[in-house]
Tab-separated table of C-alpha atoms in Angstrom:
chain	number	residue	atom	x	y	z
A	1	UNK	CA	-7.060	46.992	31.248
A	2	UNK	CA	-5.787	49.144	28.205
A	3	UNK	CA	-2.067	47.502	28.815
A	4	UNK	CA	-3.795	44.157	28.771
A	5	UNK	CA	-6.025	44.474	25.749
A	6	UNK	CA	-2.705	45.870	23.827
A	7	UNK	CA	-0.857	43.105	25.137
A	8	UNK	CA	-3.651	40.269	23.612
A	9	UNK	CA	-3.572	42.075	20.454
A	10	UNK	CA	0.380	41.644	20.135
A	11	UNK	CA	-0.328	38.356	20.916
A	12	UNK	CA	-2.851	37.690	18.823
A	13	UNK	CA	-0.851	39.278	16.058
A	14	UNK	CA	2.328	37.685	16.385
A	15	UNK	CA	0.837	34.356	16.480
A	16	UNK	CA	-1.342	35.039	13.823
A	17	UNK	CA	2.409	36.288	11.711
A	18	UNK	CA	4.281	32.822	12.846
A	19	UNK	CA	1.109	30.582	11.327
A	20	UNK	CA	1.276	32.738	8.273
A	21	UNK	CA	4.993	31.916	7.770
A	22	UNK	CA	4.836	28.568	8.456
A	23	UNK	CA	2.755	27.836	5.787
A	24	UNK	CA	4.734	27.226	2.179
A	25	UNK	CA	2.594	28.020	-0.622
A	26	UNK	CA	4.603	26.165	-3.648
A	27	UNK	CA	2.689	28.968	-6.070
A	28	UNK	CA	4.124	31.593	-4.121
A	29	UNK	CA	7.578	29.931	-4.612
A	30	UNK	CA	7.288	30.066	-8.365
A	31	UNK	CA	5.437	26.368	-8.816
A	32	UNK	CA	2.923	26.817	-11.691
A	33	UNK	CA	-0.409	25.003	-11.750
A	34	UNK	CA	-0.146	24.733	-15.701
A	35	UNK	CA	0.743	21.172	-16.171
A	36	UNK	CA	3.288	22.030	-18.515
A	37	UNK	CA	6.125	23.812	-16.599
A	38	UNK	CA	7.918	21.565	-13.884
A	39	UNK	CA	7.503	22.574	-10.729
A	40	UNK	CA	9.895	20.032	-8.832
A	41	UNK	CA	12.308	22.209	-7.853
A	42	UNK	CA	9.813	25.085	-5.917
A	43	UNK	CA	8.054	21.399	-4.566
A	44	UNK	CA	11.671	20.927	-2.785
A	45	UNK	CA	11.777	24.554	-1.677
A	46	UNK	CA	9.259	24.308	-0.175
A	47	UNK	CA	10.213	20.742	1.639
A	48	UNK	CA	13.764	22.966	2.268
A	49	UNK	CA	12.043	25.516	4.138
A	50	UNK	CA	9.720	23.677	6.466
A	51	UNK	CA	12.729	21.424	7.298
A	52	UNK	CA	14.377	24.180	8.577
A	53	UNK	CA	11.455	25.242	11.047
A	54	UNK	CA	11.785	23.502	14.359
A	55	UNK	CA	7.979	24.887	15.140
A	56	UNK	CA	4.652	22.801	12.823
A	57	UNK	CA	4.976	23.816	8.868
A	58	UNK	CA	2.420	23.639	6.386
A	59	UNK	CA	3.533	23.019	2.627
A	60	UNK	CA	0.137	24.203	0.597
A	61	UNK	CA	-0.627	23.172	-3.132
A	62	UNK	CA	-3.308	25.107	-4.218
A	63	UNK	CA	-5.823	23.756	-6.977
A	64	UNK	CA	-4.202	23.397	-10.320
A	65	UNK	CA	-2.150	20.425	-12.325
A	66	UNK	CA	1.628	20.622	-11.517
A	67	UNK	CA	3.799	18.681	-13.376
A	68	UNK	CA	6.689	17.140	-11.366
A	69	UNK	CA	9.303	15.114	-12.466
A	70	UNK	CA	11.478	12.806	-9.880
A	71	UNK	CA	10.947	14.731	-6.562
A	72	UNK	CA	13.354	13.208	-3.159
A	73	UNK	CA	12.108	14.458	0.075
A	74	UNK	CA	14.821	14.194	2.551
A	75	UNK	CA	14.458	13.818	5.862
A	76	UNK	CA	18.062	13.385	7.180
A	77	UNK	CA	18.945	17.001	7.943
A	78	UNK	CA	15.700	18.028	8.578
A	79	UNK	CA	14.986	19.449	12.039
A	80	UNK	CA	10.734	19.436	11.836
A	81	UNK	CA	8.936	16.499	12.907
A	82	UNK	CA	5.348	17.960	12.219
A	83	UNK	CA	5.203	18.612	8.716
A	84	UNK	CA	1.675	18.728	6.722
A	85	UNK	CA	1.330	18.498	3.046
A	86	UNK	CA	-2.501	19.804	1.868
A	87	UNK	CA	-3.030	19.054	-1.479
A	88	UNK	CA	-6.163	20.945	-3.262
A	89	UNK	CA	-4.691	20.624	-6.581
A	90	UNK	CA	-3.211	17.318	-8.765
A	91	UNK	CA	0.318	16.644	-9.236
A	92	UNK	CA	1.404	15.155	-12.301
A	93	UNK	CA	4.280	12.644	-14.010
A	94	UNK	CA	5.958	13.508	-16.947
A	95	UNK	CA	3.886	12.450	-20.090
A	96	UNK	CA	7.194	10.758	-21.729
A	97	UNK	CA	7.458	7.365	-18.908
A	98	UNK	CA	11.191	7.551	-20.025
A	99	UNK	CA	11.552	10.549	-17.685
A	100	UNK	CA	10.875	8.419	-14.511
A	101	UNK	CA	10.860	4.784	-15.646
A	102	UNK	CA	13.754	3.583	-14.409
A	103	UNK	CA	14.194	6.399	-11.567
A	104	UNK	CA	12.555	3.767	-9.013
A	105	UNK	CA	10.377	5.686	-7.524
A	106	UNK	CA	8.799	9.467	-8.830
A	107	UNK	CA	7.931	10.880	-5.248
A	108	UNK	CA	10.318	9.638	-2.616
A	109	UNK	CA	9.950	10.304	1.475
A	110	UNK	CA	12.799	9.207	3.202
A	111	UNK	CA	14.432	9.427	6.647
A	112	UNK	CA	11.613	11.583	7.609
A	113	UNK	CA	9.397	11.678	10.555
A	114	UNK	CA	6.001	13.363	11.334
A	115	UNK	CA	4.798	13.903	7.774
A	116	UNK	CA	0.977	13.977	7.033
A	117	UNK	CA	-0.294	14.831	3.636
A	118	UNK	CA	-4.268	15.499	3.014
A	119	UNK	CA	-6.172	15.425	-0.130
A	120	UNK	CA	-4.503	15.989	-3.393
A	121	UNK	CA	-4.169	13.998	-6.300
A	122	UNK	CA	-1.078	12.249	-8.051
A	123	UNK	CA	-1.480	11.455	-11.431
A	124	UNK	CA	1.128	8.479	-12.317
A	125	UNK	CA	0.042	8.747	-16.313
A	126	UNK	CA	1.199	5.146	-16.831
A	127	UNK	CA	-0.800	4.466	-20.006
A	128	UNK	CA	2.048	4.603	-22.476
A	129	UNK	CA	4.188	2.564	-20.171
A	130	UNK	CA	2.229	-0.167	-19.947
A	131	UNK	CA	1.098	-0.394	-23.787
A	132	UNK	CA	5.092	-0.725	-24.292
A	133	UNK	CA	5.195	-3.402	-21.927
A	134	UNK	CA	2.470	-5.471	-24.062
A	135	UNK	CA	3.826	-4.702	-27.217
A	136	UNK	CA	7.046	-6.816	-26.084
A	137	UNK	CA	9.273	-3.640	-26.949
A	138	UNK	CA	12.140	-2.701	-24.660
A	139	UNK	CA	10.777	-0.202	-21.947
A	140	UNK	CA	11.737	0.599	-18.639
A	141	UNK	CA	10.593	-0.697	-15.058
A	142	UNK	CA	8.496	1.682	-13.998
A	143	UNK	CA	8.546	4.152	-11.137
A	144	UNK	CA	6.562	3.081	-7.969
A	145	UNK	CA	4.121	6.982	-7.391
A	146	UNK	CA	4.466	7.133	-3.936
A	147	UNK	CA	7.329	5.793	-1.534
A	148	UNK	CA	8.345	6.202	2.099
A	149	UNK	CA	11.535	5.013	3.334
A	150	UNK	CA	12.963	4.487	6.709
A	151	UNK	CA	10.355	6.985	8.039
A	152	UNK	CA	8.227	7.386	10.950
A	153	UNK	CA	4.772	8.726	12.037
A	154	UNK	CA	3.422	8.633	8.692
A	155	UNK	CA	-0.212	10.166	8.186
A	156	UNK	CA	-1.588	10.095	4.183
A	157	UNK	CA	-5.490	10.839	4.406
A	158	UNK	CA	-8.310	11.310	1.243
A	159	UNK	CA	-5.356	10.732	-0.999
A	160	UNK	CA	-5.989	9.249	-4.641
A	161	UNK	CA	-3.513	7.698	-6.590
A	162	UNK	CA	-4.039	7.020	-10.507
A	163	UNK	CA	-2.285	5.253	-13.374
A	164	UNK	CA	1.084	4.629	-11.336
A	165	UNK	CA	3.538	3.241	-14.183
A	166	UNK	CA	3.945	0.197	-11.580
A	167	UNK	CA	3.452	0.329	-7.640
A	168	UNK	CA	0.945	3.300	-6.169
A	169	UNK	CA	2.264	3.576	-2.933
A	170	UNK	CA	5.367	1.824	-1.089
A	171	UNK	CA	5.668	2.141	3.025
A	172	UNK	CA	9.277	0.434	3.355
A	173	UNK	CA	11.462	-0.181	6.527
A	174	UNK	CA	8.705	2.449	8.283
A	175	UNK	CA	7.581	2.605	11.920
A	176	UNK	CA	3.550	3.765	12.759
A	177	UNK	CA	2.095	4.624	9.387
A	178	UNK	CA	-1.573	5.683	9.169
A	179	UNK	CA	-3.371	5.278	5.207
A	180	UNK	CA	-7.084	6.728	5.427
A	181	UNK	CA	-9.885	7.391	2.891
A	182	UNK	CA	-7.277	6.325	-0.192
A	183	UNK	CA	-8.412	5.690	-3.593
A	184	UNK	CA	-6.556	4.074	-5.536
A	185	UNK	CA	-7.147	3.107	-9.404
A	186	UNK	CA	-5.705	1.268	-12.875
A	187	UNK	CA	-7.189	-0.990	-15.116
A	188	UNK	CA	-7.345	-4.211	-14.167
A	189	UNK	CA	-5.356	-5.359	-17.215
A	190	UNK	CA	-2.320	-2.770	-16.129
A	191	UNK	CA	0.759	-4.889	-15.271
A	192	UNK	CA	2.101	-4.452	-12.215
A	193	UNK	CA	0.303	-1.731	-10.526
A	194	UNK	CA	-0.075	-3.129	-7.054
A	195	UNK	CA	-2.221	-0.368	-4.878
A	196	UNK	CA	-0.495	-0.610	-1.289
A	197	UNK	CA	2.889	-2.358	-1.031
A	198	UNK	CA	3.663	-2.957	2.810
A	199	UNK	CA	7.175	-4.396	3.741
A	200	UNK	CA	10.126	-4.213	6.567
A	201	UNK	CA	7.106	-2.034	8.772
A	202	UNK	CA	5.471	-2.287	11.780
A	203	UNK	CA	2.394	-0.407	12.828
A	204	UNK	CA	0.895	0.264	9.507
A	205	UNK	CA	-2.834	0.527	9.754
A	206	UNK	CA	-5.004	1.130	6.313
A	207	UNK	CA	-8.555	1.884	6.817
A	208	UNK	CA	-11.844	2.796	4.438
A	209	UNK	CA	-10.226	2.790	1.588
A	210	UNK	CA	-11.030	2.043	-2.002
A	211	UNK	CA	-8.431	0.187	-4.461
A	212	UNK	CA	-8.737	-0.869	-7.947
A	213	UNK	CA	-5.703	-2.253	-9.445
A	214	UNK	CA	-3.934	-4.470	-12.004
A	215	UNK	CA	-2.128	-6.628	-9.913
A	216	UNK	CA	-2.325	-6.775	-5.554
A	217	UNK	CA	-4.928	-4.770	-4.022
A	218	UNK	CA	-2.600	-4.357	-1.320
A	219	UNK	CA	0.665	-6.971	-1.180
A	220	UNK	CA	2.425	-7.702	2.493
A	221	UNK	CA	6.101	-8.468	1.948
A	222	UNK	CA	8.584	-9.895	4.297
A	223	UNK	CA	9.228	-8.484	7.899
A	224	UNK	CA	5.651	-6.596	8.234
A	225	UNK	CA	4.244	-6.778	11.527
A	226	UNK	CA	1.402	-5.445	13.415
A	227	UNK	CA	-0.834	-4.736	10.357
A	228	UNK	CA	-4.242	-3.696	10.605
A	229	UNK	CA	-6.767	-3.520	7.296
A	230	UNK	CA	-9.869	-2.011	7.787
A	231	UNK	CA	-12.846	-1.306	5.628
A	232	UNK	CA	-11.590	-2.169	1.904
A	233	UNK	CA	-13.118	-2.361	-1.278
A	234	UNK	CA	-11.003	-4.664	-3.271
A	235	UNK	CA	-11.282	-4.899	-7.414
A	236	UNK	CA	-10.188	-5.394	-10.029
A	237	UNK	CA	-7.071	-6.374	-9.112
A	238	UNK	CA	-5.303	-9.669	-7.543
A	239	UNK	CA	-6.720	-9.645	-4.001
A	240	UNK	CA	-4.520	-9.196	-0.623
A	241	UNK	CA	-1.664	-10.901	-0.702
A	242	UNK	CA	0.853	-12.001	2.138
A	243	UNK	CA	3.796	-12.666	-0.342
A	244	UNK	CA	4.939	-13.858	-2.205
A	245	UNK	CA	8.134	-14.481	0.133
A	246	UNK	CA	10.296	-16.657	0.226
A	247	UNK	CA	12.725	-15.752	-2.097
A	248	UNK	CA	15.999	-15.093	0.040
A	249	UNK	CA	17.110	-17.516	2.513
A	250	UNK	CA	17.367	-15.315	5.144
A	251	UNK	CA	14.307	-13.540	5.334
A	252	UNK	CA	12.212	-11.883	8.288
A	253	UNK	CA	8.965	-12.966	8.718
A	254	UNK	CA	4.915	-11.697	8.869
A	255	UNK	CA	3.327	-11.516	12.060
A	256	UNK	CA	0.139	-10.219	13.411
A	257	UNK	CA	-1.919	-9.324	10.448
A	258	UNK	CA	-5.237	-8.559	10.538
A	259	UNK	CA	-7.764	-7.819	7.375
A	260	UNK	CA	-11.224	-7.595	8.690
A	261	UNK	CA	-14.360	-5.745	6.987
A	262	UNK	CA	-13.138	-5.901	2.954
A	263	UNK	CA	-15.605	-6.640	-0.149
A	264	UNK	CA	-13.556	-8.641	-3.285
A	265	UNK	CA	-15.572	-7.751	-6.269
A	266	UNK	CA	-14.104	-9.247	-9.477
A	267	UNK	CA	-10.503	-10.290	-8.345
A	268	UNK	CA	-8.533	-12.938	-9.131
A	269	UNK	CA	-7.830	-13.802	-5.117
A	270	UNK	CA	-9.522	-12.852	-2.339
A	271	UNK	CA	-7.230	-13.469	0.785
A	272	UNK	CA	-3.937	-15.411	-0.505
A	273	UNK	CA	-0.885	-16.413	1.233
A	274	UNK	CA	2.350	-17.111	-1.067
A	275	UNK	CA	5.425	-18.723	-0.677
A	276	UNK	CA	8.122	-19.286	-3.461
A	277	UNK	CA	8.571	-23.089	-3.595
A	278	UNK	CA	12.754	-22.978	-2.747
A	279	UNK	CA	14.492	-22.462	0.873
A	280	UNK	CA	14.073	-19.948	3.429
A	281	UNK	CA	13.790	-19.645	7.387
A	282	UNK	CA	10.933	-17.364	6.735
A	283	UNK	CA	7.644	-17.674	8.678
A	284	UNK	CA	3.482	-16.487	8.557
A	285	UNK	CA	2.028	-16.599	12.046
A	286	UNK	CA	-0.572	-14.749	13.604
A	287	UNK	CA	-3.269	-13.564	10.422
A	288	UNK	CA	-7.020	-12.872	11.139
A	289	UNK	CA	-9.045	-12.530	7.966
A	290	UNK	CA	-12.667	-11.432	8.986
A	291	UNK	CA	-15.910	-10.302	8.239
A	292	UNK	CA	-14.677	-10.955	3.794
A	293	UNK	CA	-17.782	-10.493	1.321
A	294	UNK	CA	-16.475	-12.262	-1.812
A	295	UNK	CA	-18.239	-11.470	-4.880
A	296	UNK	CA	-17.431	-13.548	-8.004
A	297	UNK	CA	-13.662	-14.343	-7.132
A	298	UNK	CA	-12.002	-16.968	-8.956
A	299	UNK	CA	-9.687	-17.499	-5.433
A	300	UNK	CA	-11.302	-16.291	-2.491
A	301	UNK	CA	-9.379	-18.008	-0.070
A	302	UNK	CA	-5.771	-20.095	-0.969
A	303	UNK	CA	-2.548	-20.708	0.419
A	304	UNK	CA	-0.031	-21.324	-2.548
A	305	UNK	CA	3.089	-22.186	-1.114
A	306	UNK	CA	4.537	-23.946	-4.440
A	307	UNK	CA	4.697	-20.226	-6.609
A	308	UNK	CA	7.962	-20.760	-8.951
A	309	UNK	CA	6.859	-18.898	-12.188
A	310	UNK	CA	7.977	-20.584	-15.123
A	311	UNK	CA	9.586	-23.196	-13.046
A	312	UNK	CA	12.775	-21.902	-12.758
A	313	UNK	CA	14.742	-21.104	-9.513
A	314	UNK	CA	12.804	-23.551	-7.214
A	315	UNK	CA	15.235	-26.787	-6.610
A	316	UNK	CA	13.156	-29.694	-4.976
A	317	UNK	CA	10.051	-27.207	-5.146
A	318	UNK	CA	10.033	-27.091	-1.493
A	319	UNK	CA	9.282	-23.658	0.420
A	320	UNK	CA	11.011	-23.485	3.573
A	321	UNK	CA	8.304	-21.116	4.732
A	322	UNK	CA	6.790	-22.043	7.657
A	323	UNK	CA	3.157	-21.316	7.772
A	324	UNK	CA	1.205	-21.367	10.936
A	325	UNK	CA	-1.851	-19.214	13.293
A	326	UNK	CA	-4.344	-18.296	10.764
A	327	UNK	CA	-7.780	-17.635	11.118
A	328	UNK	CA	-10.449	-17.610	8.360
A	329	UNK	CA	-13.712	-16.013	9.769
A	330	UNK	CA	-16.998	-14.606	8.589
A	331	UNK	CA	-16.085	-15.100	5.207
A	332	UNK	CA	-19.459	-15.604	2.396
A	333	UNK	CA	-19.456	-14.893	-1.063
A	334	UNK	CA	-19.539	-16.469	-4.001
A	335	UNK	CA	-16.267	-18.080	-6.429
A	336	UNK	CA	-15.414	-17.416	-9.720
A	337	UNK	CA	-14.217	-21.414	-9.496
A	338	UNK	CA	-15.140	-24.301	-8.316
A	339	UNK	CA	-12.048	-24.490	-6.080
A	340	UNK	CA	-13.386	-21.627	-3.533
A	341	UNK	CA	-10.964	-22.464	-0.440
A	342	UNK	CA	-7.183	-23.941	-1.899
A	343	UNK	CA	-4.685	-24.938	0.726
A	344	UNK	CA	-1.535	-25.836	-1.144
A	345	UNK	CA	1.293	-26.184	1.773
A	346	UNK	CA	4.674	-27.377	1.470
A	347	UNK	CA	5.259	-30.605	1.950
A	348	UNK	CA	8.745	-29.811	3.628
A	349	UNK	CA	6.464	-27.520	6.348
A	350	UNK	CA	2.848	-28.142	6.439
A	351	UNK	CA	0.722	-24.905	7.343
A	352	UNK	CA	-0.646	-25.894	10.531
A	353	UNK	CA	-3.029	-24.010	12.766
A	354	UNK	CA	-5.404	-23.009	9.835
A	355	UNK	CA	-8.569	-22.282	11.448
A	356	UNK	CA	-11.874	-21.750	9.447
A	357	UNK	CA	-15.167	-20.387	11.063
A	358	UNK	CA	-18.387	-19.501	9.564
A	359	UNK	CA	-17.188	-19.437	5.608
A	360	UNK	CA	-19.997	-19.804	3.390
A	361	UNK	CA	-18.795	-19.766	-0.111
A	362	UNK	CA	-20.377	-21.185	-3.632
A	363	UNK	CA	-20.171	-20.942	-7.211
A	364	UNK	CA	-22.932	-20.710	-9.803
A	365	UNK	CA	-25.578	-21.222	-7.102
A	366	UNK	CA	-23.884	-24.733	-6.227
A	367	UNK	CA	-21.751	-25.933	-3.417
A	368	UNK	CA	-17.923	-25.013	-4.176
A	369	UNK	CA	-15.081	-27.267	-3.098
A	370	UNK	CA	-12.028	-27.097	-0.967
A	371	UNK	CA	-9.118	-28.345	-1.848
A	372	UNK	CA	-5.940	-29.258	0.908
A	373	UNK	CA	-2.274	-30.469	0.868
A	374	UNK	CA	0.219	-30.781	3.786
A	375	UNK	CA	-2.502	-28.842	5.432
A	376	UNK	CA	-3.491	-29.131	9.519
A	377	UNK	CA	-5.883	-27.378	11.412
A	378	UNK	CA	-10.093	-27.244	12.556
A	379	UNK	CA	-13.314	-25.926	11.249
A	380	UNK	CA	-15.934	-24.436	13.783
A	381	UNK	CA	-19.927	-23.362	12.562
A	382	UNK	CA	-21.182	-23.235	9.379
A	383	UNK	CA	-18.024	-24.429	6.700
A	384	UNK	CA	-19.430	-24.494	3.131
A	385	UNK	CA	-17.556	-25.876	1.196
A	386	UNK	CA	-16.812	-28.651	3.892
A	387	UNK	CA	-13.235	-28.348	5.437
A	388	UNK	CA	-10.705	-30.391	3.884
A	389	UNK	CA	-8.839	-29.711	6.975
């Protein structure tokens, strides 16, 4: 009995020794919670060390502001595929934008798989950027916050993301990617600063999640597939947007979208679709948008398959886009316009397969009014305004 309680306890202890070592506490490593000194390089010690664990690692930022400057998180030589930031403190970009602006991106993931980060804040401190961008001056891009690349097995949950200089968060070329409790906020009037940017992925779910933006709520680019939205709060901002695509020729196409259970509140779209009006083999089939609450938005539903900003680039105006399998349901509100349901298609490949059931939309306490071209589908239940289908 003695041998086996002695045994337990070695147990016990060793375990207890291999969790303590696997966890990476970037104070420990010399990061300092000051928001004055950068701590990038103990942030990639950190990253180094639980890389080189083939057993679960735990990379702990403590509560503090730690400034950070552009920070690459590698994943090609890393030999850990269960890898959990927790984030109690706020991580911040340099004050002077011209230390990121054109870097692309400020924190990078890439190549990696079996990453989760919890909590935390990043602080994008875009302010300055975007006052140089109004004032006409020469300034830089912007860095998107947050970016994974190529990865896999993604899990980002209760993270907020504030004042990116442009995009919040980027999942690009990624495989099952799970976005939970985010919130994500910029002025409405800050250019560029799209919440969730979702493109070249499959498997990317979002879910109860709250976004308030300058530009897309979240944006769908080309070759996204199987994409679940759940449980949004959407404004300011532009709405959720599939596009725009359409830009290249050869371009991979959306498929099998879903957006159910979001509330628009002051946004200049609700649910959009948007093509560039030039060639492309590209294609939109399969969408669901369901259970929508619109609340004063000047666009709650519209297809625009004609965008060509200041007309240039767009010869004959025609998107090659081919637009077809979506479903409008459950959708009431009220519009910021008259116009509350737009379906502009191209006349080269009419959308076809629009289906709209149970939309109740109107404006100023009057019936609003739908608007189609090159447009085919049906309306089932209650359509207000009437289908122009």
């Amino acid at each position: 009995m003695k041998m086996l309680y002695s045994t337990l306890l070695f147990t016990f202890f060793y375990q207890s020794t291999i969790a303590i070592a696997l966890t990476y506490n970037v104070v420990n490593l010399g990061a300092k919670g000051d928001g004055k000194t950068d701590s990038t390089k103990y942030f990639l010690s950190a990253w180094a060390s639980a890389c080189a664990s083939t057993s679960p690692a735990t990379i702990y930022v403590p509560k503090g502001n730690y400034l950070l400057t552009k920070a690459d998180f590698q994943g090609e030589n890393c030999k850990n595929d269960a890898i959990a930031i927790r984030i109690d403190g706020t991580l911040m970009a340099p004050s002077d934008y011209d230390a990121i602006g054109n870097a692309g991106n400020w924190i990078k993931f890439e190549g990696v798989s079996g990453v989760s980060i919890y909590g935390g804040v990043l602080d994008g401190r875009g302010t300055s950027l975007w006052a140089c961008k109004v004032s006409s001056k020469t300034c830089p891009t912007g860095a998107t916050t947050l970016r994974f690349h190529n990865s896999k097995n993604i899990a980002i949950s209760g993270l907020t993301s504030s004042n990116s200089q442009r995009f919040h968060i980027v999942i690009n070329d990624c495989r099952n990617v799970k976005l939970q409790g985010m919130k994500i906020s910029a002025p409405g009037n800050s250019p560029n600063t799209d919440g969730i940017h979702i493109e070249l992925s499959s498997g990317v779910t979002v879910l109860n999640s709250k976004i308030a933006t300058g530009d897309d709520c979240i944006s769908i680019g080309p070759g996204t597939s199987n994409l679940w939205i759940e449980n949004i709060d959407c404004g300011p901002g532009h709405g959720i947007s599939i596009g725009s695509l359409g830009w290249e020729l050869q371009e991979p196409g959306v498929q099998n979208v879903t957006v159910k259970t979001v509330t628009f509140t002051d946004t200049t779209n609700g649910v959009r679709i948007k093509t560039w009006g030039r060639p492309s083999n590209g294609f939109v089939k399969g969408v669901v948008f369901q259970h929508l609450l619109m609340n004063n938005v000047k666009n709650p539903i519209i297809i625009d398959q004609n965008y060509c900003p200041d007309n240039k680039n767009c010869p004959g105006q025609n998107s090659g886009m081919k637009i077809s399998d979506v479903t409008y349901q459950d959708i009431h509100g009220t519009s910021g316009t008259k116009v509350a349901v737009k379906f502009d298609c191209s006349k080269k490949n009419p959308c076809n397969g629009i289906r709209l059931e149970e939309v109740n939309l109107s404006y100023k306490n009057q019936p609003a009014q739908a608007s189609c071209a090159n447009a085919g589908g049906t309306s089932t239940g209650v359509v207000k305004p009437s289908s122009c289908l």
